[in-house]
Amino acid sequence: MAGIRLAVPKTARQGEVLEIKALIQHDMESGFRRGSRGEVIPRDIITRFECTYNDELVFASDFHPAIAANPILTFHTVATESGEFVFTWTDQNGAAWSDRTSIEVV
Amino acid sequence: MTHKVEGWHRRQFLAGGGGALLISTLPTVSHADEADMIRARTELFGGRDVQEGRVTVTLPPIAENGHSVPITVDVDSPMTPNDYVKQIVILSPRNPLPTIGQFYLTPRSGKALVSTRIRMSGTQAIQAVAEMSDGSLWSGRMETVVTLAACVVL
């Protein structure tokens, strides 16, 4: 698990609105499904996503069970200065996965 | 005679296997309705007025299955430090849980547009509510026909 795929521009002009895509491989088991013997499959979902840009939070999301498996998000942020994006996903038990990309702003 | 035997078998099938099959396909949880969705909205935002407009929800008109339906929410906002979208919430009037997802934006977002993929347990009109920096609430809706019997989806 925890295959992360990011689509973030490598370079941008200052003030440009950037489109960011972030995907993580995760079953997002809703807790409403039943297995072959009728037993309820326990809920196991990612509940929080955060994106920081040079340590400042620029976007966050709370996921509920109706977010599809392998959750993908598209959102935007303004290019302010060169630096680093950090993307963090946290599940219902507090386990976290993260990845980072750098950007050059001219 | 043969007919009788066949008929008996069919009845036995319906009473046994067929019945079990029917029960196993029934939804295991009660689904939310419009009132549950409004209750969830009230829990999130208190009793504040929700106005219609400024929020555009885009979904495919027909979704072949409800496991993964692409959704885009676009809010009409200048996204300046004095006037921006703080939060977007996607709500369902039919899923087992009315709240689907919450997205938090800042003036640094530049553009109030968010996309993701959601689960839908049946044909319904998904609603998105945007909370603005001045505290006002705006909403938009779009209905999608979900063709897969989606009580098994969630």
PDB file of C-alpha atoms in Angstrom:
ATOM      1  CA  MET A   1       0.000   0.000   0.000  1.00  0.00           C
ATOM      2  CA  ALA A   2       0.814   3.619   0.082  1.00  0.00           C
ATOM      3  CA  GLY A   3       1.764   4.053  -3.545  1.00  0.00           C
ATOM      4  CA  ILE A   4       1.666   7.812  -3.968  1.00  0.00           C
ATOM      5  CA  ARG A   5       1.429   9.624  -7.288  1.00  0.00           C
ATOM      6  CA  LEU A   6       1.751  13.385  -7.565  1.00  0.00           C
ATOM      7  CA  ALA A   7       1.360  15.796 -10.441  1.00  0.00           C
ATOM      8  CA  VAL A   8       2.904  19.142  -9.501  1.00  0.00           C
ATOM      9  CA  PRO A   9       4.585  21.630 -11.864  1.00  0.00           C
ATOM     10  CA  LYS A  10       8.400  21.718 -11.499  1.00  0.00           C
ATOM     11  CA  THR A  11       8.643  25.388 -12.427  1.00  0.00           C
ATOM     12  CA  ALA A  12       6.190  28.279 -12.351  1.00  0.00           C
ATOM     13  CA  ARG A  13       5.953  32.020 -12.629  1.00  0.00           C
ATOM     14  CA  GLN A  14       5.301  33.917  -9.400  1.00  0.00           C
ATOM     15  CA  GLY A  15       1.583  34.453  -8.878  1.00  0.00           C
ATOM     16  CA  GLU A  16       0.577  31.635 -11.237  1.00  0.00           C
ATOM     17  CA  VAL A  17      -2.294  29.412 -10.060  1.00  0.00           C
ATOM     18  CA  LEU A  18      -0.975  25.842  -9.987  1.00  0.00           C
ATOM     19  CA  GLU A  19      -3.097  22.748 -10.468  1.00  0.00           C
ATOM     20  CA  ILE A  20      -2.002  19.923  -8.172  1.00  0.00           C
ATOM     21  CA  LYS A  21      -3.105  16.280  -8.359  1.00  0.00           C
ATOM     22  CA  ALA A  22      -2.391  13.855  -5.533  1.00  0.00           C
ATOM     23  CA  LEU A  23      -3.322  10.169  -5.422  1.00  0.00           C
ATOM     24  CA  ILE A  24      -2.623   7.472  -2.844  1.00  0.00           C
ATOM     25  CA  GLN A  25      -3.312   3.756  -3.279  1.00  0.00           C
ATOM     26  CA  HIS A  26      -5.699   2.748  -0.499  1.00  0.00           C
ATOM     27  CA  ASP A  27      -8.778   0.499  -0.362  1.00  0.00           C
ATOM     28  CA  MET A  28     -10.816   3.041   1.649  1.00  0.00           C
ATOM     29  CA  GLU A  29     -12.796   0.119   3.099  1.00  0.00           C
ATOM     30  CA  SER A  30     -16.099   1.770   3.935  1.00  0.00           C
ATOM     31  CA  GLY A  31     -17.227  -0.468   6.809  1.00  0.00           C
ATOM     32  CA  PHE A  32     -20.569  -1.061   5.060  1.00  0.00           C
ATOM     33  CA  ARG A  33     -19.530  -4.044   2.940  1.00  0.00           C
ATOM     34  CA  ARG A  34     -19.920  -7.693   3.903  1.00  0.00           C
ATOM     35  CA  GLY A  35     -17.555 -10.572   3.195  1.00  0.00           C
ATOM     36  CA  SER A  36     -18.413 -13.961   1.668  1.00  0.00           C
ATOM     37  CA  ARG A  37     -19.692 -15.310   5.003  1.00  0.00           C
ATOM     38  CA  GLY A  38     -21.832 -12.294   5.731  1.00  0.00           C
ATOM     39  CA  GLU A  39     -19.454 -10.740   8.223  1.00  0.00           C
ATOM     40  CA  VAL A  40     -19.079  -6.963   8.170  1.00  0.00           C
ATOM     41  CA  ILE A  41     -15.682  -5.932   6.804  1.00  0.00           C
ATOM     42  CA  PRO A  42     -14.362  -3.377   9.331  1.00  0.00           C
ATOM     43  CA  ARG A  43     -13.904   0.216   8.254  1.00  0.00           C
ATOM     44  CA  ASP A  44     -10.340   1.140   7.280  1.00  0.00           C
ATOM     45  CA  ILE A  45     -10.055   4.568   5.680  1.00  0.00           C
ATOM     46  CA  ILE A  46      -7.770   7.530   5.313  1.00  0.00           C
ATOM     47  CA  THR A  47      -9.409  10.398   7.169  1.00  0.00           C
ATOM     48  CA  ARG A  48      -7.112  13.362   6.543  1.00  0.00           C
ATOM     49  CA  PHE A  49      -5.058  14.851   3.744  1.00  0.00           C
ATOM     50  CA  GLU A  50      -2.815  17.893   4.097  1.00  0.00           C
ATOM     51  CA  CYS A  51      -0.633  19.805   1.672  1.00  0.00           C
ATOM     52  CA  THR A  52       1.956  22.273   2.928  1.00  0.00           C
ATOM     53  CA  TYR A  53       3.951  24.717   0.801  1.00  0.00           C
ATOM     54  CA  ASN A  54       7.178  25.751   2.561  1.00  0.00           C
ATOM     55  CA  ASP A  55       5.671  24.562   5.871  1.00  0.00           C
ATOM     56  CA  GLU A  56       2.466  26.576   5.469  1.00  0.00           C
ATOM     57  CA  LEU A  57      -0.787  24.614   5.147  1.00  0.00           C
ATOM     58  CA  VAL A  58      -2.330  25.523   1.792  1.00  0.00           C
ATOM     59  CA  PHE A  59      -4.954  22.769   1.403  1.00  0.00           C
ATOM     60  CA  ALA A  60      -6.519  20.086   3.600  1.00  0.00           C
ATOM     61  CA  SER A  61      -9.337  17.600   3.330  1.00  0.00           C
ATOM     62  CA  ASP A  62     -11.319  15.290   5.618  1.00  0.00           C
ATOM     63  CA  PHE A  63     -12.263  12.016   3.937  1.00  0.00           C
ATOM     64  CA  HIS A  64     -15.402  10.081   4.853  1.00  0.00           C
ATOM     65  CA  PRO A  65     -16.272   6.498   3.798  1.00  0.00           C
ATOM     66  CA  ALA A  66     -17.863   7.703   0.545  1.00  0.00           C
ATOM     67  CA  ILE A  67     -14.524   8.842  -0.872  1.00  0.00           C
ATOM     68  CA  ALA A  68     -13.665   6.202  -3.499  1.00  0.00           C
ATOM     69  CA  ALA A  69     -10.766   3.744  -3.212  1.00  0.00           C
ATOM     70  CA  ASN A  70      -7.357   5.123  -4.234  1.00  0.00           C
ATOM     71  CA  PRO A  71      -8.458   8.649  -3.340  1.00  0.00           C
ATOM     72  CA  ILE A  72      -7.426  11.289  -5.837  1.00  0.00           C
ATOM     73  CA  LEU A  73      -7.636  15.030  -5.279  1.00  0.00           C
ATOM     74  CA  THR A  74      -7.232  17.940  -7.645  1.00  0.00           C
ATOM     75  CA  PHE A  75      -6.820  21.371  -6.067  1.00  0.00           C
ATOM     76  CA  HIS A  76      -5.015  24.665  -6.646  1.00  0.00           C
ATOM     77  CA  THR A  77      -2.492  26.941  -5.015  1.00  0.00           C
ATOM     78  CA  VAL A  78      -0.717  30.155  -5.991  1.00  0.00           C
ATOM     79  CA  ALA A  79       3.029  29.915  -6.745  1.00  0.00           C
ATOM     80  CA  THR A  80       4.674  32.279  -4.241  1.00  0.00           C
ATOM     81  CA  GLU A  81       8.339  31.255  -3.946  1.00  0.00           C
ATOM     82  CA  SER A  82      10.679  28.371  -4.722  1.00  0.00           C
ATOM     83  CA  GLY A  83      10.504  25.589  -2.204  1.00  0.00           C
ATOM     84  CA  GLU A  84       8.877  22.357  -1.276  1.00  0.00           C
ATOM     85  CA  PHE A  85       5.404  20.827  -1.192  1.00  0.00           C
ATOM     86  CA  VAL A  86       4.755  18.120   1.403  1.00  0.00           C
ATOM     87  CA  PHE A  87       1.711  15.866   0.989  1.00  0.00           C
ATOM     88  CA  THR A  88       0.551  13.816   3.987  1.00  0.00           C
ATOM     89  CA  TRP A  89      -2.261  11.285   4.291  1.00  0.00           C
ATOM     90  CA  THR A  90      -3.301  10.028   7.753  1.00  0.00           C
ATOM     91  CA  ASP A  91      -5.586   7.047   8.362  1.00  0.00           C
ATOM     92  CA  GLN A  92      -8.189   6.483  11.088  1.00  0.00           C
ATOM     93  CA  ASN A  93      -5.535   4.833  13.320  1.00  0.00           C
ATOM     94  CA  GLY A  94      -3.012   7.638  12.985  1.00  0.00           C
ATOM     95  CA  ALA A  95      -0.721   5.893  10.491  1.00  0.00           C
ATOM     96  CA  ALA A  96       0.630   8.416   7.993  1.00  0.00           C
ATOM     97  CA  TRP A  97       2.238   8.388   4.560  1.00  0.00           C
ATOM     98  CA  SER A  98       3.858  11.356   2.904  1.00  0.00           C
ATOM     99  CA  ASP A  99       5.776  12.469  -0.144  1.00  0.00           C
ATOM    100  CA  ARG A 100       7.320  15.755  -1.289  1.00  0.00           C
ATOM    101  CA  THR A 101       8.116  17.645  -4.459  1.00  0.00           C
ATOM    102  CA  SER A 102      10.111  20.805  -5.068  1.00  0.00           C
ATOM    103  CA  ILE A 103       9.195  23.746  -7.242  1.00  0.00           C
ATOM    104  CA  GLU A 104      11.232  26.540  -8.771  1.00  0.00           C
ATOM    105  CA  VAL A 105       9.390  29.859  -8.959  1.00  0.00           C
ATOM    106  CA  VAL A 106      10.809  32.495 -11.298  1.00  0.00           C
TER     107      VAL A 106
ATOM    108  CA  MET B   1     -46.860 -34.605 -13.190  1.00  0.00           C
ATOM    109  CA  THR B   2     -43.534 -33.364 -14.368  1.00  0.00           C
ATOM    110  CA  HIS B   3     -44.918 -29.873 -14.077  1.00  0.00           C
ATOM    111  CA  LYS B   4     -45.895 -30.490 -10.493  1.00  0.00           C
ATOM    112  CA  VAL B   5     -42.436 -31.723  -9.613  1.00  0.00           C
ATOM    113  CA  GLU B   6     -40.845 -28.782 -11.374  1.00  0.00           C
ATOM    114  CA  GLY B   7     -43.228 -26.422  -9.658  1.00  0.00           C
ATOM    115  CA  TRP B   8     -42.421 -27.910  -6.305  1.00  0.00           C
ATOM    116  CA  HIS B   9     -38.755 -27.592  -6.971  1.00  0.00           C
ATOM    117  CA  ARG B  10     -39.196 -24.004  -8.013  1.00  0.00           C
ATOM    118  CA  ARG B  11     -41.162 -23.247  -4.891  1.00  0.00           C
ATOM    119  CA  GLN B  12     -38.513 -24.953  -2.785  1.00  0.00           C
ATOM    120  CA  PHE B  13     -35.887 -22.918  -4.565  1.00  0.00           C
ATOM    121  CA  LEU B  14     -37.741 -19.706  -3.920  1.00  0.00           C
ATOM    122  CA  ALA B  15     -38.317 -20.574  -0.264  1.00  0.00           C
ATOM    123  CA  GLY B  16     -34.714 -21.588   0.232  1.00  0.00           C
ATOM    124  CA  GLY B  17     -31.966 -20.395  -2.043  1.00  0.00           C
ATOM    125  CA  GLY B  18     -33.963 -17.719  -3.800  1.00  0.00           C
ATOM    126  CA  GLY B  19     -35.081 -16.197  -0.541  1.00  0.00           C
ATOM    127  CA  ALA B  20     -31.560 -16.232   0.845  1.00  0.00           C
ATOM    128  CA  LEU B  21     -30.313 -14.614  -2.341  1.00  0.00           C
ATOM    129  CA  LEU B  22     -32.927 -11.900  -2.042  1.00  0.00           C
ATOM    130  CA  ILE B  23     -32.064 -11.225   1.584  1.00  0.00           C
ATOM    131  CA  SER B  24     -28.345 -11.087   0.838  1.00  0.00           C
ATOM    132  CA  THR B  25     -28.899  -8.386  -1.768  1.00  0.00           C
ATOM    133  CA  LEU B  26     -30.956  -6.184   0.533  1.00  0.00           C
ATOM    134  CA  PRO B  27     -29.108  -3.175   1.904  1.00  0.00           C
ATOM    135  CA  THR B  28     -27.455  -3.980   5.192  1.00  0.00           C
ATOM    136  CA  VAL B  29     -27.701  -0.453   6.502  1.00  0.00           C
ATOM    137  CA  SER B  30     -30.452   2.103   6.352  1.00  0.00           C
ATOM    138  CA  HIS B  31     -29.722   4.841   3.874  1.00  0.00           C
ATOM    139  CA  ALA B  32     -29.792   8.530   4.580  1.00  0.00           C
ATOM    140  CA  ASP B  33     -32.540  10.661   3.110  1.00  0.00           C
ATOM    141  CA  GLU B  34     -32.957  14.357   2.387  1.00  0.00           C
ATOM    142  CA  ALA B  35     -33.662  15.065   6.082  1.00  0.00           C
ATOM    143  CA  ASP B  36     -30.442  13.312   7.168  1.00  0.00           C
ATOM    144  CA  MET B  37     -28.497  15.412   4.691  1.00  0.00           C
ATOM    145  CA  ILE B  38     -29.996  18.626   6.051  1.00  0.00           C
ATOM    146  CA  ARG B  39     -29.276  17.425   9.605  1.00  0.00           C
ATOM    147  CA  ALA B  40     -25.624  16.783   8.673  1.00  0.00           C
ATOM    148  CA  ARG B  41     -25.465  20.254   7.127  1.00  0.00           C
ATOM    149  CA  THR B  42     -26.884  21.792  10.295  1.00  0.00           C
ATOM    150  CA  GLU B  43     -24.332  19.927  12.436  1.00  0.00           C
ATOM    151  CA  LEU B  44     -21.534  21.324  10.286  1.00  0.00           C
ATOM    152  CA  PHE B  45     -22.727  24.902   9.919  1.00  0.00           C
ATOM    153  CA  GLY B  46     -25.318  25.440  12.641  1.00  0.00           C
ATOM    154  CA  GLY B  47     -28.672  26.833  11.613  1.00  0.00           C
ATOM    155  CA  ARG B  48     -27.216  29.396   9.197  1.00  0.00           C
ATOM    156  CA  ASP B  49     -29.059  30.052   5.948  1.00  0.00           C
ATOM    157  CA  VAL B  50     -27.821  28.222   2.878  1.00  0.00           C
ATOM    158  CA  GLN B  51     -28.394  30.176  -0.322  1.00  0.00           C
ATOM    159  CA  GLU B  52     -28.567  28.578  -3.743  1.00  0.00           C
ATOM    160  CA  GLY B  53     -25.968  29.642  -6.282  1.00  0.00           C
ATOM    161  CA  ARG B  54     -22.254  30.368  -6.768  1.00  0.00           C
ATOM    162  CA  VAL B  55     -21.514  26.626  -6.484  1.00  0.00           C
ATOM    163  CA  THR B  56     -21.361  24.413  -9.579  1.00  0.00           C
ATOM    164  CA  VAL B  57     -21.305  20.645  -9.109  1.00  0.00           C
ATOM    165  CA  THR B  58     -20.208  18.616 -12.126  1.00  0.00           C
ATOM    166  CA  LEU B  59     -20.909  14.885 -12.293  1.00  0.00           C
ATOM    167  CA  PRO B  60     -21.390  12.555 -15.246  1.00  0.00           C
ATOM    168  CA  PRO B  61     -25.140  12.464 -16.145  1.00  0.00           C
ATOM    169  CA  ILE B  62     -25.030   8.657 -15.926  1.00  0.00           C
ATOM    170  CA  ALA B  63     -22.566   6.684 -13.804  1.00  0.00           C
ATOM    171  CA  GLU B  64     -22.193   3.029 -14.808  1.00  0.00           C
ATOM    172  CA  ASN B  65     -21.368   2.101 -11.254  1.00  0.00           C
ATOM    173  CA  GLY B  66     -21.322   3.972  -8.004  1.00  0.00           C
ATOM    174  CA  HIS B  67     -17.908   2.739  -6.846  1.00  0.00           C
ATOM    175  CA  SER B  68     -16.011   5.679  -8.262  1.00  0.00           C
ATOM    176  CA  VAL B  69     -17.802   8.683  -9.717  1.00  0.00           C
ATOM    177  CA  PRO B  70     -15.722  11.724 -10.705  1.00  0.00           C
ATOM    178  CA  ILE B  71     -16.983  14.978  -9.187  1.00  0.00           C
ATOM    179  CA  THR B  72     -15.823  18.568  -9.562  1.00  0.00           C
ATOM    180  CA  VAL B  73     -16.991  21.441  -7.386  1.00  0.00           C
ATOM    181  CA  ASP B  74     -16.349  24.947  -8.695  1.00  0.00           C
ATOM    182  CA  VAL B  75     -17.167  27.964  -6.531  1.00  0.00           C
ATOM    183  CA  ASP B  76     -17.507  31.487  -7.905  1.00  0.00           C
ATOM    184  CA  SER B  77     -15.150  33.468  -5.646  1.00  0.00           C
ATOM    185  CA  PRO B  78     -12.339  35.996  -6.244  1.00  0.00           C
ATOM    186  CA  MET B  79     -10.146  34.076  -3.720  1.00  0.00           C
ATOM    187  CA  THR B  80      -8.584  37.237  -2.280  1.00  0.00           C
ATOM    188  CA  PRO B  81      -7.506  37.588   1.388  1.00  0.00           C
ATOM    189  CA  ASN B  82     -10.777  39.475   2.083  1.00  0.00           C
ATOM    190  CA  ASP B  83     -13.136  37.262   0.108  1.00  0.00           C
ATOM    191  CA  TYR B  84     -12.376  33.564  -0.268  1.00  0.00           C
ATOM    192  CA  VAL B  85     -13.875  30.102   0.140  1.00  0.00           C
ATOM    193  CA  LYS B  86     -12.980  28.560   3.502  1.00  0.00           C
ATOM    194  CA  GLN B  87     -14.575  25.183   3.119  1.00  0.00           C
ATOM    195  CA  ILE B  88     -16.383  23.025   0.567  1.00  0.00           C
ATOM    196  CA  VAL B  89     -18.505  20.094   1.770  1.00  0.00           C
ATOM    197  CA  ILE B  90     -19.954  17.388  -0.487  1.00  0.00           C
ATOM    198  CA  LEU B  91     -23.217  15.911   0.824  1.00  0.00           C
ATOM    199  CA  SER B  92     -25.396  12.968  -0.215  1.00  0.00           C
ATOM    200  CA  PRO B  93     -29.141  12.516   0.349  1.00  0.00           C
ATOM    201  CA  ARG B  94     -28.935   8.738  -0.174  1.00  0.00           C
ATOM    202  CA  ASN B  95     -25.608   7.252   0.956  1.00  0.00           C
ATOM    203  CA  PRO B  96     -25.442   5.495   4.373  1.00  0.00           C
ATOM    204  CA  LEU B  97     -23.587   8.573   5.654  1.00  0.00           C
ATOM    205  CA  PRO B  98     -24.615  12.002   4.341  1.00  0.00           C
ATOM    206  CA  THR B  99     -21.171  13.654   4.535  1.00  0.00           C
ATOM    207  CA  ILE B 100     -18.887  12.551   1.698  1.00  0.00           C
ATOM    208  CA  GLY B 101     -15.893  14.863   2.014  1.00  0.00           C
ATOM    209  CA  GLN B 102     -14.716  18.232   3.338  1.00  0.00           C
ATOM    210  CA  PHE B 103     -12.126  20.418   1.636  1.00  0.00           C
ATOM    211  CA  TYR B 104     -10.405  23.376   3.284  1.00  0.00           C
ATOM    212  CA  LEU B 105      -9.154  26.244   1.143  1.00  0.00           C
ATOM    213  CA  THR B 106      -7.253  29.452   1.828  1.00  0.00           C
ATOM    214  CA  PRO B 107      -6.665  32.740  -0.055  1.00  0.00           C
ATOM    215  CA  ARG B 108      -3.484  30.998  -1.287  1.00  0.00           C
ATOM    216  CA  SER B 109      -5.604  28.471  -3.193  1.00  0.00           C
ATOM    217  CA  GLY B 110      -6.023  31.020  -5.993  1.00  0.00           C
ATOM    218  CA  LYS B 111      -8.950  29.118  -7.437  1.00  0.00           C
ATOM    219  CA  ALA B 112     -11.926  27.524  -5.646  1.00  0.00           C
ATOM    220  CA  LEU B 113     -12.089  24.324  -7.673  1.00  0.00           C
ATOM    221  CA  VAL B 114     -11.748  20.830  -6.229  1.00  0.00           C
ATOM    222  CA  SER B 115     -12.076  17.418  -7.895  1.00  0.00           C
ATOM    223  CA  THR B 116     -12.147  13.898  -6.468  1.00  0.00           C
ATOM    224  CA  ARG B 117     -13.917  10.554  -6.933  1.00  0.00           C
ATOM    225  CA  ILE B 118     -16.826   9.499  -4.730  1.00  0.00           C
ATOM    226  CA  ARG B 119     -19.034   6.482  -3.975  1.00  0.00           C
ATOM    227  CA  MET B 120     -22.749   6.776  -4.696  1.00  0.00           C
ATOM    228  CA  SER B 121     -25.294   4.246  -3.465  1.00  0.00           C
ATOM    229  CA  GLY B 122     -27.896   4.904  -6.120  1.00  0.00           C
ATOM    230  CA  THR B 123     -29.345   7.686  -8.240  1.00  0.00           C
ATOM    231  CA  GLN B 124     -29.361  10.940  -6.303  1.00  0.00           C
ATOM    232  CA  ALA B 125     -28.726  14.676  -6.419  1.00  0.00           C
ATOM    233  CA  ILE B 126     -25.344  15.351  -4.808  1.00  0.00           C
ATOM    234  CA  GLN B 127     -25.092  18.715  -3.053  1.00  0.00           C
ATOM    235  CA  ALA B 128     -22.014  20.843  -2.449  1.00  0.00           C
ATOM    236  CA  VAL B 129     -21.993  23.635   0.134  1.00  0.00           C
ATOM    237  CA  ALA B 130     -19.339  26.362   0.177  1.00  0.00           C
ATOM    238  CA  GLU B 131     -18.609  28.359   3.317  1.00  0.00           C
ATOM    239  CA  MET B 132     -17.232  31.788   2.428  1.00  0.00           C
ATOM    240  CA  SER B 133     -14.785  33.851   4.504  1.00  0.00           C
ATOM    241  CA  ASP B 134     -17.658  36.199   5.461  1.00  0.00           C
ATOM    242  CA  GLY B 135     -19.574  33.223   6.904  1.00  0.00           C
ATOM    243  CA  SER B 136     -22.204  33.025   4.167  1.00  0.00           C
ATOM    244  CA  LEU B 137     -23.154  29.607   2.804  1.00  0.00           C
ATOM    245  CA  TRP B 138     -23.841  28.830  -0.856  1.00  0.00           C
ATOM    246  CA  SER B 139     -24.899  25.584  -2.476  1.00  0.00           C
ATOM    247  CA  GLY B 140     -25.232  23.790  -5.787  1.00  0.00           C
ATOM    248  CA  ARG B 141     -26.600  20.410  -6.807  1.00  0.00           C
ATOM    249  CA  MET B 142     -26.446  17.911  -9.610  1.00  0.00           C
ATOM    250  CA  GLU B 143     -28.313  14.655 -10.098  1.00  0.00           C
ATOM    251  CA  THR B 144     -26.623  11.551 -11.474  1.00  0.00           C
ATOM    252  CA  VAL B 145     -28.294   8.315 -12.553  1.00  0.00           C
ATOM    253  CA  VAL B 146     -26.341   5.400 -11.071  1.00  0.00           C
ATOM    254  CA  THR B 147     -27.062   2.234 -13.058  1.00  0.00           C
ATOM    255  CA  LEU B 148     -25.336  -0.367 -10.847  1.00  0.00           C
ATOM    256  CA  ALA B 149     -27.530  -1.631  -8.002  1.00  0.00           C
ATOM    257  CA  ALA B 150     -25.387   0.269  -5.606  1.00  0.00           C
ATOM    258  CA  CYS B 151     -26.627  -0.850  -2.213  1.00  0.00           C
ATOM    259  CA  VAL B 152     -23.613  -3.182  -2.340  1.00  0.00           C
ATOM    260  CA  VAL B 153     -21.237  -0.363  -3.100  1.00  0.00           C
ATOM    261  CA  LEU B 154     -20.779   1.200   0.314  1.00  0.00           C
TER     262      LEU B 154
END
